[in-house]
CSV table of C-alpha atoms in Angstrom, one decimal:
chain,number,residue,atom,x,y,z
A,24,UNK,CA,-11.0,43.6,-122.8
A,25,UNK,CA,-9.5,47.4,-123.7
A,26,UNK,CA,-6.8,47.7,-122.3
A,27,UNK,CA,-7.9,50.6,-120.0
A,28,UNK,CA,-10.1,48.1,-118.7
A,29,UNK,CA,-7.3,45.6,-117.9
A,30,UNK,CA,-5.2,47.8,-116.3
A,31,UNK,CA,-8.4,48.5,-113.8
A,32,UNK,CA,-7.9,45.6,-112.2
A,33,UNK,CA,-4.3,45.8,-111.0
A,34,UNK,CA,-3.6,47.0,-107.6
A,35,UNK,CA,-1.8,50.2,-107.1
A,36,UNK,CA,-1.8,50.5,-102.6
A,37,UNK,CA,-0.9,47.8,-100.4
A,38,UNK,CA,-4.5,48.1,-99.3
A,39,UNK,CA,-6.0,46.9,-102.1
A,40,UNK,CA,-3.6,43.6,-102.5
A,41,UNK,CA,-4.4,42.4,-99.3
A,42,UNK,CA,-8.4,42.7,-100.3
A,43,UNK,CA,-6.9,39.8,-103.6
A,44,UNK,CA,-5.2,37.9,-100.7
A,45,UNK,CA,-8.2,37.9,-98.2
A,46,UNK,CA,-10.2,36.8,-101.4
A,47,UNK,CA,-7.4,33.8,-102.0
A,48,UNK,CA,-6.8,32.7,-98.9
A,49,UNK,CA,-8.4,29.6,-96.7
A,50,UNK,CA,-10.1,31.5,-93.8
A,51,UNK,CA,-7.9,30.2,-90.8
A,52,UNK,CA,-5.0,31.2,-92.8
A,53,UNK,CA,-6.0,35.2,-92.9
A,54,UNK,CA,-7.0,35.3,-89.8
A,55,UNK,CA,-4.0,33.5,-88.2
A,56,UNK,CA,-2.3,36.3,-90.4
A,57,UNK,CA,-4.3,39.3,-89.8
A,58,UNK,CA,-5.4,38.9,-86.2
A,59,UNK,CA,-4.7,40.1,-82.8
A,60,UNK,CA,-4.7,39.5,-79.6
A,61,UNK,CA,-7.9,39.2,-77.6
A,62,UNK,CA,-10.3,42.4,-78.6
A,63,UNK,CA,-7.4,43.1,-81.1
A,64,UNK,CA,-6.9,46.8,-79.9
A,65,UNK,CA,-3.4,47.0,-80.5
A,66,UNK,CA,-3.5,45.9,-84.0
A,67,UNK,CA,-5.8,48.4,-84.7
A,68,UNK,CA,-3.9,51.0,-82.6
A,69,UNK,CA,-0.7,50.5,-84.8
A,70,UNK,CA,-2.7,52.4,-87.9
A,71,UNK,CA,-4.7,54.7,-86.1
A,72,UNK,CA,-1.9,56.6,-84.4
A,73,UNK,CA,-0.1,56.7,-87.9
A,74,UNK,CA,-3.1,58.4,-89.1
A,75,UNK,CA,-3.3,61.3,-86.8
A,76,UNK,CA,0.2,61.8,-87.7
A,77,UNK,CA,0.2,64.7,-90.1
A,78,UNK,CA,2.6,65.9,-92.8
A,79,UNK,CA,3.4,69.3,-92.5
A,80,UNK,CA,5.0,70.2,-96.1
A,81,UNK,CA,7.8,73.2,-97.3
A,82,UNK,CA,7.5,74.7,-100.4
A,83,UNK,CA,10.0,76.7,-102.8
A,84,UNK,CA,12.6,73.7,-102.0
A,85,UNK,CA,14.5,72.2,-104.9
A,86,UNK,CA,13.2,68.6,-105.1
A,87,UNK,CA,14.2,67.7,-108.7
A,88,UNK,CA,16.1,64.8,-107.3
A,89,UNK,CA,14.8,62.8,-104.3
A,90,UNK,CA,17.0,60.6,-102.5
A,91,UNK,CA,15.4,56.9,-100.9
A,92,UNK,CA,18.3,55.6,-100.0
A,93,UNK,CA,19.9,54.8,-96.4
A,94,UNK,CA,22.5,52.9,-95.2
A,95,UNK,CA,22.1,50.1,-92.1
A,96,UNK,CA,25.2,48.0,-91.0
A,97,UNK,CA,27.2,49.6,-93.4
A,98,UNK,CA,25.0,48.1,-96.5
A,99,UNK,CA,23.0,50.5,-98.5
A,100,UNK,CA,19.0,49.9,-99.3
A,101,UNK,CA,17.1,51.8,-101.8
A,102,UNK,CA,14.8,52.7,-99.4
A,103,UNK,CA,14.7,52.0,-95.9
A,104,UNK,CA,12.5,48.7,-95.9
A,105,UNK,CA,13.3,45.3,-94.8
A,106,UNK,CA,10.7,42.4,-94.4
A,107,UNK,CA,9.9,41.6,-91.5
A,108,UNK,CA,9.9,37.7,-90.0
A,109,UNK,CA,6.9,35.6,-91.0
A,110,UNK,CA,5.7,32.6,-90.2
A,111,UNK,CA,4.8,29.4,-92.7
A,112,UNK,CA,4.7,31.3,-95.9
A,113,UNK,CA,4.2,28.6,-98.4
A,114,UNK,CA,0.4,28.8,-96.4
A,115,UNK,CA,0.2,31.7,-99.2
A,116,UNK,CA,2.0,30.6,-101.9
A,117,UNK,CA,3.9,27.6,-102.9
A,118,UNK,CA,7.3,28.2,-103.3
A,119,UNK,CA,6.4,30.4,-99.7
A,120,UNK,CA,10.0,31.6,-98.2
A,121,UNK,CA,11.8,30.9,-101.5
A,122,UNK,CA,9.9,33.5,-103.2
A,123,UNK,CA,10.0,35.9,-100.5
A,124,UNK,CA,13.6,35.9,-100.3
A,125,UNK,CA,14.3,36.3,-104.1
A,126,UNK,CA,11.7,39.1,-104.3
A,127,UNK,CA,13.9,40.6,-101.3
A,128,UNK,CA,17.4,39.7,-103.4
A,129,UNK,CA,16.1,41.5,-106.6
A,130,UNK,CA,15.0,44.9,-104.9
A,131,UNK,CA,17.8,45.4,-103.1
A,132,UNK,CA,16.4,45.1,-99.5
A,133,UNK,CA,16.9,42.5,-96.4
A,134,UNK,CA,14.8,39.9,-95.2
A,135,UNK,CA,14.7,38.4,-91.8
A,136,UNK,CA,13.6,34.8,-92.1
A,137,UNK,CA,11.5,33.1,-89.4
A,138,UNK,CA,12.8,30.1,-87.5
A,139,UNK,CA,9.1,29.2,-88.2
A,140,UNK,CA,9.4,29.1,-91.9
A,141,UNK,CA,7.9,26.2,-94.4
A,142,UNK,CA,10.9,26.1,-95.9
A,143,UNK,CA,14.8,25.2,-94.3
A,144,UNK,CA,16.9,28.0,-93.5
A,145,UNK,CA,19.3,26.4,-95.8
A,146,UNK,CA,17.6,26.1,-98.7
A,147,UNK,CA,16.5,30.1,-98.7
A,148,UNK,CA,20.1,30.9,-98.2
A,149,UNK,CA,21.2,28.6,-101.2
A,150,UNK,CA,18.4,30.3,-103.3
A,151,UNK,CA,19.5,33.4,-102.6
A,152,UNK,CA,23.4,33.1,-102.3
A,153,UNK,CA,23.2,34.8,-99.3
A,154,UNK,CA,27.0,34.3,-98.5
A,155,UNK,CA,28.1,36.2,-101.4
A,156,UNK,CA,25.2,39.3,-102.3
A,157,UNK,CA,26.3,42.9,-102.3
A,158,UNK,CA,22.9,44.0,-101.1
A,159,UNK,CA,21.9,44.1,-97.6
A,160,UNK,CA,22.4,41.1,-95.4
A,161,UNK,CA,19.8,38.5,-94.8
A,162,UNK,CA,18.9,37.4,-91.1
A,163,UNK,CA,17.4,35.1,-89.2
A,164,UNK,CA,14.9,35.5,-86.3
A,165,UNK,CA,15.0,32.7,-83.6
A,166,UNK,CA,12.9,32.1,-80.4
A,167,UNK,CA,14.8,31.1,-78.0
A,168,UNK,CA,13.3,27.4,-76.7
A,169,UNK,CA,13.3,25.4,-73.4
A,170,UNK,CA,16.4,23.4,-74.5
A,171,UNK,CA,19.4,25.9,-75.3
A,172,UNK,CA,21.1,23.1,-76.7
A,173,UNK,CA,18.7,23.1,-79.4
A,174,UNK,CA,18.5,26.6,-80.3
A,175,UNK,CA,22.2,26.4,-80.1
A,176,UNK,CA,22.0,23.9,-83.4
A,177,UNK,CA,19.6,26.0,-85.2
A,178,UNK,CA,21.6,29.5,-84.6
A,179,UNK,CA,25.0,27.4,-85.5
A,180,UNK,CA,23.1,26.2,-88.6
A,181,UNK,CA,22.0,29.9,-89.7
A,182,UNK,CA,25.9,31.5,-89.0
A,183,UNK,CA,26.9,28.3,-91.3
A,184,UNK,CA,24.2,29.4,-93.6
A,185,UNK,CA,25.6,33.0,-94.1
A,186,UNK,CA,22.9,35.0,-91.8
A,187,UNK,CA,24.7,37.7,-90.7
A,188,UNK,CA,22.2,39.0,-87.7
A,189,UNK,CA,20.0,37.1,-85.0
A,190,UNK,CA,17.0,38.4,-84.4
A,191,UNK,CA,15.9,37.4,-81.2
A,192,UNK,CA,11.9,37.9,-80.5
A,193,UNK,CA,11.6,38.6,-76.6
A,194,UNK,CA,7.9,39.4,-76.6
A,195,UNK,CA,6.7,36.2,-76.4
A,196,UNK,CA,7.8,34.0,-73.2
A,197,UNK,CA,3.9,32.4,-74.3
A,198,UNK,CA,1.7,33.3,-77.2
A,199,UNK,CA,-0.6,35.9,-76.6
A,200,UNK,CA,-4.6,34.9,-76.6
A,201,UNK,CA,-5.6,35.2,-80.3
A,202,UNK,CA,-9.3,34.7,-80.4
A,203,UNK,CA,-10.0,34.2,-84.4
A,204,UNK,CA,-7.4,31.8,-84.5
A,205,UNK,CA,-8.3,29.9,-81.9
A,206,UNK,CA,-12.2,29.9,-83.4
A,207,UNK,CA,-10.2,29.3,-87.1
A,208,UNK,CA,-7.3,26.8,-86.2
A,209,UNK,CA,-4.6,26.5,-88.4
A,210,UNK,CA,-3.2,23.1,-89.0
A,211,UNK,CA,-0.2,22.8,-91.2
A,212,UNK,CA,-1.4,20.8,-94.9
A,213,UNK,CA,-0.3,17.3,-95.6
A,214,UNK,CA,3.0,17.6,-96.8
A,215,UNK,CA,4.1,20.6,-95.1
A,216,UNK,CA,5.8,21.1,-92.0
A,217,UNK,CA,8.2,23.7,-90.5
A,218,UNK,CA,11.6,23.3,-92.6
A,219,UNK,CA,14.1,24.0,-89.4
A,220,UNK,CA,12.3,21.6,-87.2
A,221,UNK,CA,12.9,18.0,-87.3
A,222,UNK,CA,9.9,16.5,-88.4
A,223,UNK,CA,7.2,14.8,-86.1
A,224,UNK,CA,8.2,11.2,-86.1
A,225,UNK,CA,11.6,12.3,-84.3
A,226,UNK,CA,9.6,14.2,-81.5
A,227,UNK,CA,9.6,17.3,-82.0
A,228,UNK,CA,6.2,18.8,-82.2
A,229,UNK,CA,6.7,22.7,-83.0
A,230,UNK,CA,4.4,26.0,-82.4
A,231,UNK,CA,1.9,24.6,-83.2
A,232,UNK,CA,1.9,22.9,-79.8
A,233,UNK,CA,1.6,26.4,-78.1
A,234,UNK,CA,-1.7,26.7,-80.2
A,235,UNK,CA,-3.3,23.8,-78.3
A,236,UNK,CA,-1.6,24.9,-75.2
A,237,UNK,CA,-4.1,28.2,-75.7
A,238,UNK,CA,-7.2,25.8,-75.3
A,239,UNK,CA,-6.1,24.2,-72.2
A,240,UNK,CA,-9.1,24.5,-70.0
A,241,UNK,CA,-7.3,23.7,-66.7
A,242,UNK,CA,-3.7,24.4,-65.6
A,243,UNK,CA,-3.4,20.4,-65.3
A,244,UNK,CA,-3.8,20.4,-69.0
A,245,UNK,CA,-1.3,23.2,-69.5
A,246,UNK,CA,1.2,21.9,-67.9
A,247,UNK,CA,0.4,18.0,-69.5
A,248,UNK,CA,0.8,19.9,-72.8
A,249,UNK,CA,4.3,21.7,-71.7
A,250,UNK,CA,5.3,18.3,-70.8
A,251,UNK,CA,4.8,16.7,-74.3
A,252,UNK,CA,5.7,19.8,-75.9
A,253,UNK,CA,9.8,18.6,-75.0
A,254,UNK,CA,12.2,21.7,-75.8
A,255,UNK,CA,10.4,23.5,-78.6
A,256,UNK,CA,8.5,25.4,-76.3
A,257,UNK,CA,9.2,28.8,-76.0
A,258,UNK,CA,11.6,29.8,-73.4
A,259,UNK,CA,10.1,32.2,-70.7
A,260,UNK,CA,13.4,32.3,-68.8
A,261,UNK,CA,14.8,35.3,-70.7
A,262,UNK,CA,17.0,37.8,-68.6
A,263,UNK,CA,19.4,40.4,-69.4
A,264,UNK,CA,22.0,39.1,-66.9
A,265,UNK,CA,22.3,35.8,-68.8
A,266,UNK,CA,20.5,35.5,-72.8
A,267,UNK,CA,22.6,38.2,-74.2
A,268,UNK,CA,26.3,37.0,-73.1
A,269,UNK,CA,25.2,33.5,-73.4
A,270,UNK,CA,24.6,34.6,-77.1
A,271,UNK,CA,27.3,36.2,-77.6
A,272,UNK,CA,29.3,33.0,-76.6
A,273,UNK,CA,27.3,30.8,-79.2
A,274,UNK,CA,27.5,33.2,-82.1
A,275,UNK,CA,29.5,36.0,-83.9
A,276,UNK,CA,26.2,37.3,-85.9
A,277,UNK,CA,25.1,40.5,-84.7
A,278,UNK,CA,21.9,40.2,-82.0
A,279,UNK,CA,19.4,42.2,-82.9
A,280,UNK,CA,15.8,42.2,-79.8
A,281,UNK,CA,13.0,42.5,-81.8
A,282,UNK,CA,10.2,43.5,-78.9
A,283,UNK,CA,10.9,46.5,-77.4
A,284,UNK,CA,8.4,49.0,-76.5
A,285,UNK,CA,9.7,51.1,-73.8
A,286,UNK,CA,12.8,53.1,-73.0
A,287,UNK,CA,13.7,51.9,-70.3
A,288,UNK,CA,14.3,48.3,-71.8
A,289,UNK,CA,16.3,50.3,-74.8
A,290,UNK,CA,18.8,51.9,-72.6
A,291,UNK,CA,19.1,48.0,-71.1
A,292,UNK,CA,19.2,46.5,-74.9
A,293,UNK,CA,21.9,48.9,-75.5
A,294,UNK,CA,23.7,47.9,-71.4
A,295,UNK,CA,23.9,44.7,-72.2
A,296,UNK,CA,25.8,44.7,-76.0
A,297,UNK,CA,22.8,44.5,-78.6
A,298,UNK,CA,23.9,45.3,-81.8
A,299,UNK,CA,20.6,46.6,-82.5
A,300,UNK,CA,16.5,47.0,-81.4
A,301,UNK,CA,13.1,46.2,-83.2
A,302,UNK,CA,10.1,48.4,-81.7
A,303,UNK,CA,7.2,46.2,-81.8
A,304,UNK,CA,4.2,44.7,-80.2
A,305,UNK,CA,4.9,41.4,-82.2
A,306,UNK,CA,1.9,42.9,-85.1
A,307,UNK,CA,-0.7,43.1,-82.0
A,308,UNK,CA,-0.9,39.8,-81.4
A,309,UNK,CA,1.0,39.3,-78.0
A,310,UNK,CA,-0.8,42.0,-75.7
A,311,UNK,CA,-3.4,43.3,-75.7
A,312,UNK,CA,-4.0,47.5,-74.9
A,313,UNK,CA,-0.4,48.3,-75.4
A,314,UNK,CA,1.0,51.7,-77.6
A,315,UNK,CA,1.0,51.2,-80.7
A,316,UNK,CA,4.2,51.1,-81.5
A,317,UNK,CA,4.5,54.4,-83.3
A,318,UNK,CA,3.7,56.1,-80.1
A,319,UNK,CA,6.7,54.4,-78.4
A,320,UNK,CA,8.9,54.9,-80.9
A,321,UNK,CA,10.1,59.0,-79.8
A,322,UNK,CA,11.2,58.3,-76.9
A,323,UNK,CA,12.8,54.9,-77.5
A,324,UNK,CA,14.7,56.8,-80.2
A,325,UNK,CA,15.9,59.2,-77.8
A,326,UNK,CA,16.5,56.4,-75.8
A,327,UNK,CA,19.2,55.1,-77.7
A,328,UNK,CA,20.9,58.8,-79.1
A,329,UNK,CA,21.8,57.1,-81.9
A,330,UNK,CA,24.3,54.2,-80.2
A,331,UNK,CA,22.9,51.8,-82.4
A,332,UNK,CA,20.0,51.2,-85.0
A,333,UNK,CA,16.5,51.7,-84.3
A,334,UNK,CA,14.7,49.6,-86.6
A,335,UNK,CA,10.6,49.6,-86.6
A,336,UNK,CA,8.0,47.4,-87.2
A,337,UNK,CA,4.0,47.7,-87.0
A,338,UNK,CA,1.5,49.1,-89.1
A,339,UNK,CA,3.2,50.1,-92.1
A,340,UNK,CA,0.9,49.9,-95.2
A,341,UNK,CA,1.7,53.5,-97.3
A,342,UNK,CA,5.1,55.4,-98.1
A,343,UNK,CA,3.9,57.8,-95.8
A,344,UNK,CA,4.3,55.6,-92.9
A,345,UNK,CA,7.4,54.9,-93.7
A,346,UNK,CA,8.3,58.7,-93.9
A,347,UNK,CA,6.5,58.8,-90.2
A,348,UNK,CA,8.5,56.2,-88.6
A,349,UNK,CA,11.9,57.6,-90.0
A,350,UNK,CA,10.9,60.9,-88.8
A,351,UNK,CA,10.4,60.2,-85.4
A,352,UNK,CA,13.7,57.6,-85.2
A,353,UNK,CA,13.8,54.8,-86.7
A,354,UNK,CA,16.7,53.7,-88.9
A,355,UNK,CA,14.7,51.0,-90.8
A,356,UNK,CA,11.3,49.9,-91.4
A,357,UNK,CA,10.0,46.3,-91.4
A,358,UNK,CA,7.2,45.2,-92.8
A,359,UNK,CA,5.4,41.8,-92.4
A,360,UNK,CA,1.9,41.6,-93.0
A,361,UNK,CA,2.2,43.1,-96.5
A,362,UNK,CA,4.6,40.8,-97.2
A,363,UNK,CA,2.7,37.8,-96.9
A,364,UNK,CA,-0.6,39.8,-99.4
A,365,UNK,CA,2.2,39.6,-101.7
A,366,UNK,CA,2.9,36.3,-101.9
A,367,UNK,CA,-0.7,35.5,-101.9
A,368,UNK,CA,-1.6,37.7,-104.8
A,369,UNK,CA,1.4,37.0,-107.0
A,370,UNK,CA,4.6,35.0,-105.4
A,371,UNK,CA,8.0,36.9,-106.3
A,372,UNK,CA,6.4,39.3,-108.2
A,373,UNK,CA,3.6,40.3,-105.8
A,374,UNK,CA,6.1,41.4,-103.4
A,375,UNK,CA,8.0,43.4,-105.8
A,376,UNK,CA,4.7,45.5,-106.2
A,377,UNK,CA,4.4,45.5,-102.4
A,378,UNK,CA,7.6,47.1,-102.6
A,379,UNK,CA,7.8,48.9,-105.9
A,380,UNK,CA,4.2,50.9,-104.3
A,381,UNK,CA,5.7,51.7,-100.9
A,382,UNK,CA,9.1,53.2,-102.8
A,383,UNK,CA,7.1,54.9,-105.0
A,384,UNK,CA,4.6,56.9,-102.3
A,385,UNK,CA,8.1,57.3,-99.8
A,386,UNK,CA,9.1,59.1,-102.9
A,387,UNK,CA,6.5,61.1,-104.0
A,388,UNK,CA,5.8,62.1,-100.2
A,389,UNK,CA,8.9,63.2,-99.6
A,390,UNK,CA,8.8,65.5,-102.9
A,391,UNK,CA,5.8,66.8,-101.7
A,392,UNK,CA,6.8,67.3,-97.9
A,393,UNK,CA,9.8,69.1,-99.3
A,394,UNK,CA,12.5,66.8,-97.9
A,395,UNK,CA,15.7,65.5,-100.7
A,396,UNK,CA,16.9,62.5,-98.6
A,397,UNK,CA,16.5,60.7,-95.7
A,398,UNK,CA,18.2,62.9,-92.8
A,399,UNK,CA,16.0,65.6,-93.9
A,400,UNK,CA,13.0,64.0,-92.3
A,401,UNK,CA,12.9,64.6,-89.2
A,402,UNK,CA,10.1,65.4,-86.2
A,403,UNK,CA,10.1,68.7,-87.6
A,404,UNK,CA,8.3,66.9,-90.7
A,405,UNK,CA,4.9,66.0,-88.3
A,406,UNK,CA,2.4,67.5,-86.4
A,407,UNK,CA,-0.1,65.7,-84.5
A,408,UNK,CA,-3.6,65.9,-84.9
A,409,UNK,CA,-5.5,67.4,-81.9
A,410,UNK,CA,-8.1,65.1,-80.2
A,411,UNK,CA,-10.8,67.4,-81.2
A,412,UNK,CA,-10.1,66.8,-84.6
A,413,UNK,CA,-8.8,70.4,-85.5
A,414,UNK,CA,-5.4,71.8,-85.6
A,415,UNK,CA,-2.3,70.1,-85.1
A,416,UNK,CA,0.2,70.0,-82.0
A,417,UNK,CA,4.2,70.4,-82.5
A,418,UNK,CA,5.8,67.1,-81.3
């Protein structure tokens, strides 16, 4: 094969390496990763509304040297892109979390690591040498459960582990209604089971519970399955009066509420002592017919005046988008999906091209939009598309 040939068949957009995963991938595992919930209108929501989002460029600007670069917590990234928590990620690849989280280490960017993960939170941390990196922190995301005695161990056991934020996910007091998964279900290999959970034979029976608990037919079988379920359920007894102090009491990590999708709960996120906000609607698979989270993101920005970090998550696949979401507010991007099409197309270095592609097209849109760094893009950088399709609105 020529070697124009060869080089055909390597992917150059995000796009395209999630068409190699989709081809790799057991069926019930894409679509527990790529669905929604119910007629998965906000998943598709989060990339429409970035596409009628338009670039408005400036010319006869000097940008012989672009600038990527931002700085978050006082630790500098490259480019402002984290990845985003992920569930059982040795489902795509073996070495799953462990490759992940090196891939993260050797571009220079963060990674949040799921309390769901294949893999312990200890052993990515060891991997990685978390404790002692001059990059940009790792972090861990935990649902709170029923028990807060046990999600006391396992935030006790990341702060041991050198994670330096909690990322506390406060969309999802139940799993949303996910249709393809429940017509796909995903059951976890022989051999593999969630590394921060004890394993089944000790009684502790994992998320995979609240999977079954989406086929209960009657609210007698619900509520059987809650009662099984013991304290690994998810909590839906979250308030502001009492999760974030109790937190505070547990842990010195920063708390970071990753679920926000209004303003009102920002100003109350910001109230109550987080150290910092995720916009998101959990990838669309919590509620159905919300914004996409680009939409909410203006006003949550403003929201906040800049008290503390606004970091985003939801529909990035292009450079562009990342450009979008930092002009309109956010501080830092996450990104989830893609993540996982990385691992599934090439481990490690499948999420190095994940990342090398979006740093490249920030770059290049950025040179092309006129802007030299990051605090030149601003809402000043966007128009909107009109509804009719022609022209564009300031925002």
């Amino acid at each position: 094969m020529s070697q124009k040939a060869a080089s055909s068949t390597v992917p150059i957009t995000v796009t395209e390496i999630e068409e190699i995963a989709k081809t790799r991938l057991p069926k019930n595992v894409y679509d527990y990763y790529a669905c929604g919930a119910d007629e998965q209108k906000a998943l598709a929501r989060n990339s429409y509304m970035f596409d009628r989002l338009l670039i408005t460029p400036r010319v006869m600007i000097d940008v012989s040297h672009v600038d990527t670069s931002t700085t978050v917590f006082g630790k500098r990234y490259p480019f402002p892109v984290a990845f985003a928590p992920s569930a059982m990620q040795r489902l795509c690849h073996p070495r799953g979390e462990l490759e992940a989280a090196e891939a993260a280490a050797s571009t220079g960017l963060s990674m949040t690591l799921s309390s769901q993960s294949t893999t312990s939170l200890e052993d990515v941390a060891d991997a990685c040498n978390i404790s002692n990196r001059d990059g940009p922190d790792f972090w861990f995301q935990l649902y709170l459960t029923q028990d807060p005695k046990y999600s006391r161990k396992l935030i006790k056991r990341a702060e041991t582990a050198g994670y330096t934020a909690l990322v506390l996910t406060v969309d999802t007091p139940i799993l949303g209604n996910r249709i393809n998964e429940r017509k796909t279900p995903l059951v976890l290999p022989e051999g593999m089971q969630l590394g921060n959970y004890a394993p089944p034979k000790q009684g502790i029976k994992g998320p995979a519970t609240e999977r079954v608990y989406l086929n209960a037919h009657t609210v007698d079988e619900a509520n059987e399955i809650i009662k099984k379920a013991g304290p690994t359920m998810h909590s839906s007894s979250l308030t502001w009066q009492h999760t974030i102090p109790w937190l505070r009491k547990v842990t010195s990590m920063k708390i970071i509420l990753k679920g926000i999708m209004t303003a009102e709960d920002a100003k109350l996120a910001v109230e109550h002592g987080a150290d910092a906000i995720v916009v998101s609607n959990h990838g669309g698979r919590q509620l159905d017919l919300v914004p996409a989270t680009i939409e909410v993101l203006p006003a949550i920005a403003d929201a906040v005046a800049g008290r503390i970090p606004v970091i985003f998550d939801g529909g990035i696949r292009r450079g562009s988008d990342v450009f979008k979401a930092i002009a309109l507010g956010a501080d830092l991007v996450l990104i989830g999906r893609p993540v996982l099409w990385g691992l599934s197309y090439d481990g490690k270095k499948g999420v190095e091209a994940v990342t090398n592609i979006l740093e490249r097209e920030l770059s290049r849109t950025m040179t092309l939009a006129g802007v030299r760094n990051i605090k030149e893009i601003t809402k000043d950088s966007l128009g909107l598309a009109k509804r009719d399709g022609f022209g564009i609105a300031k925002l």
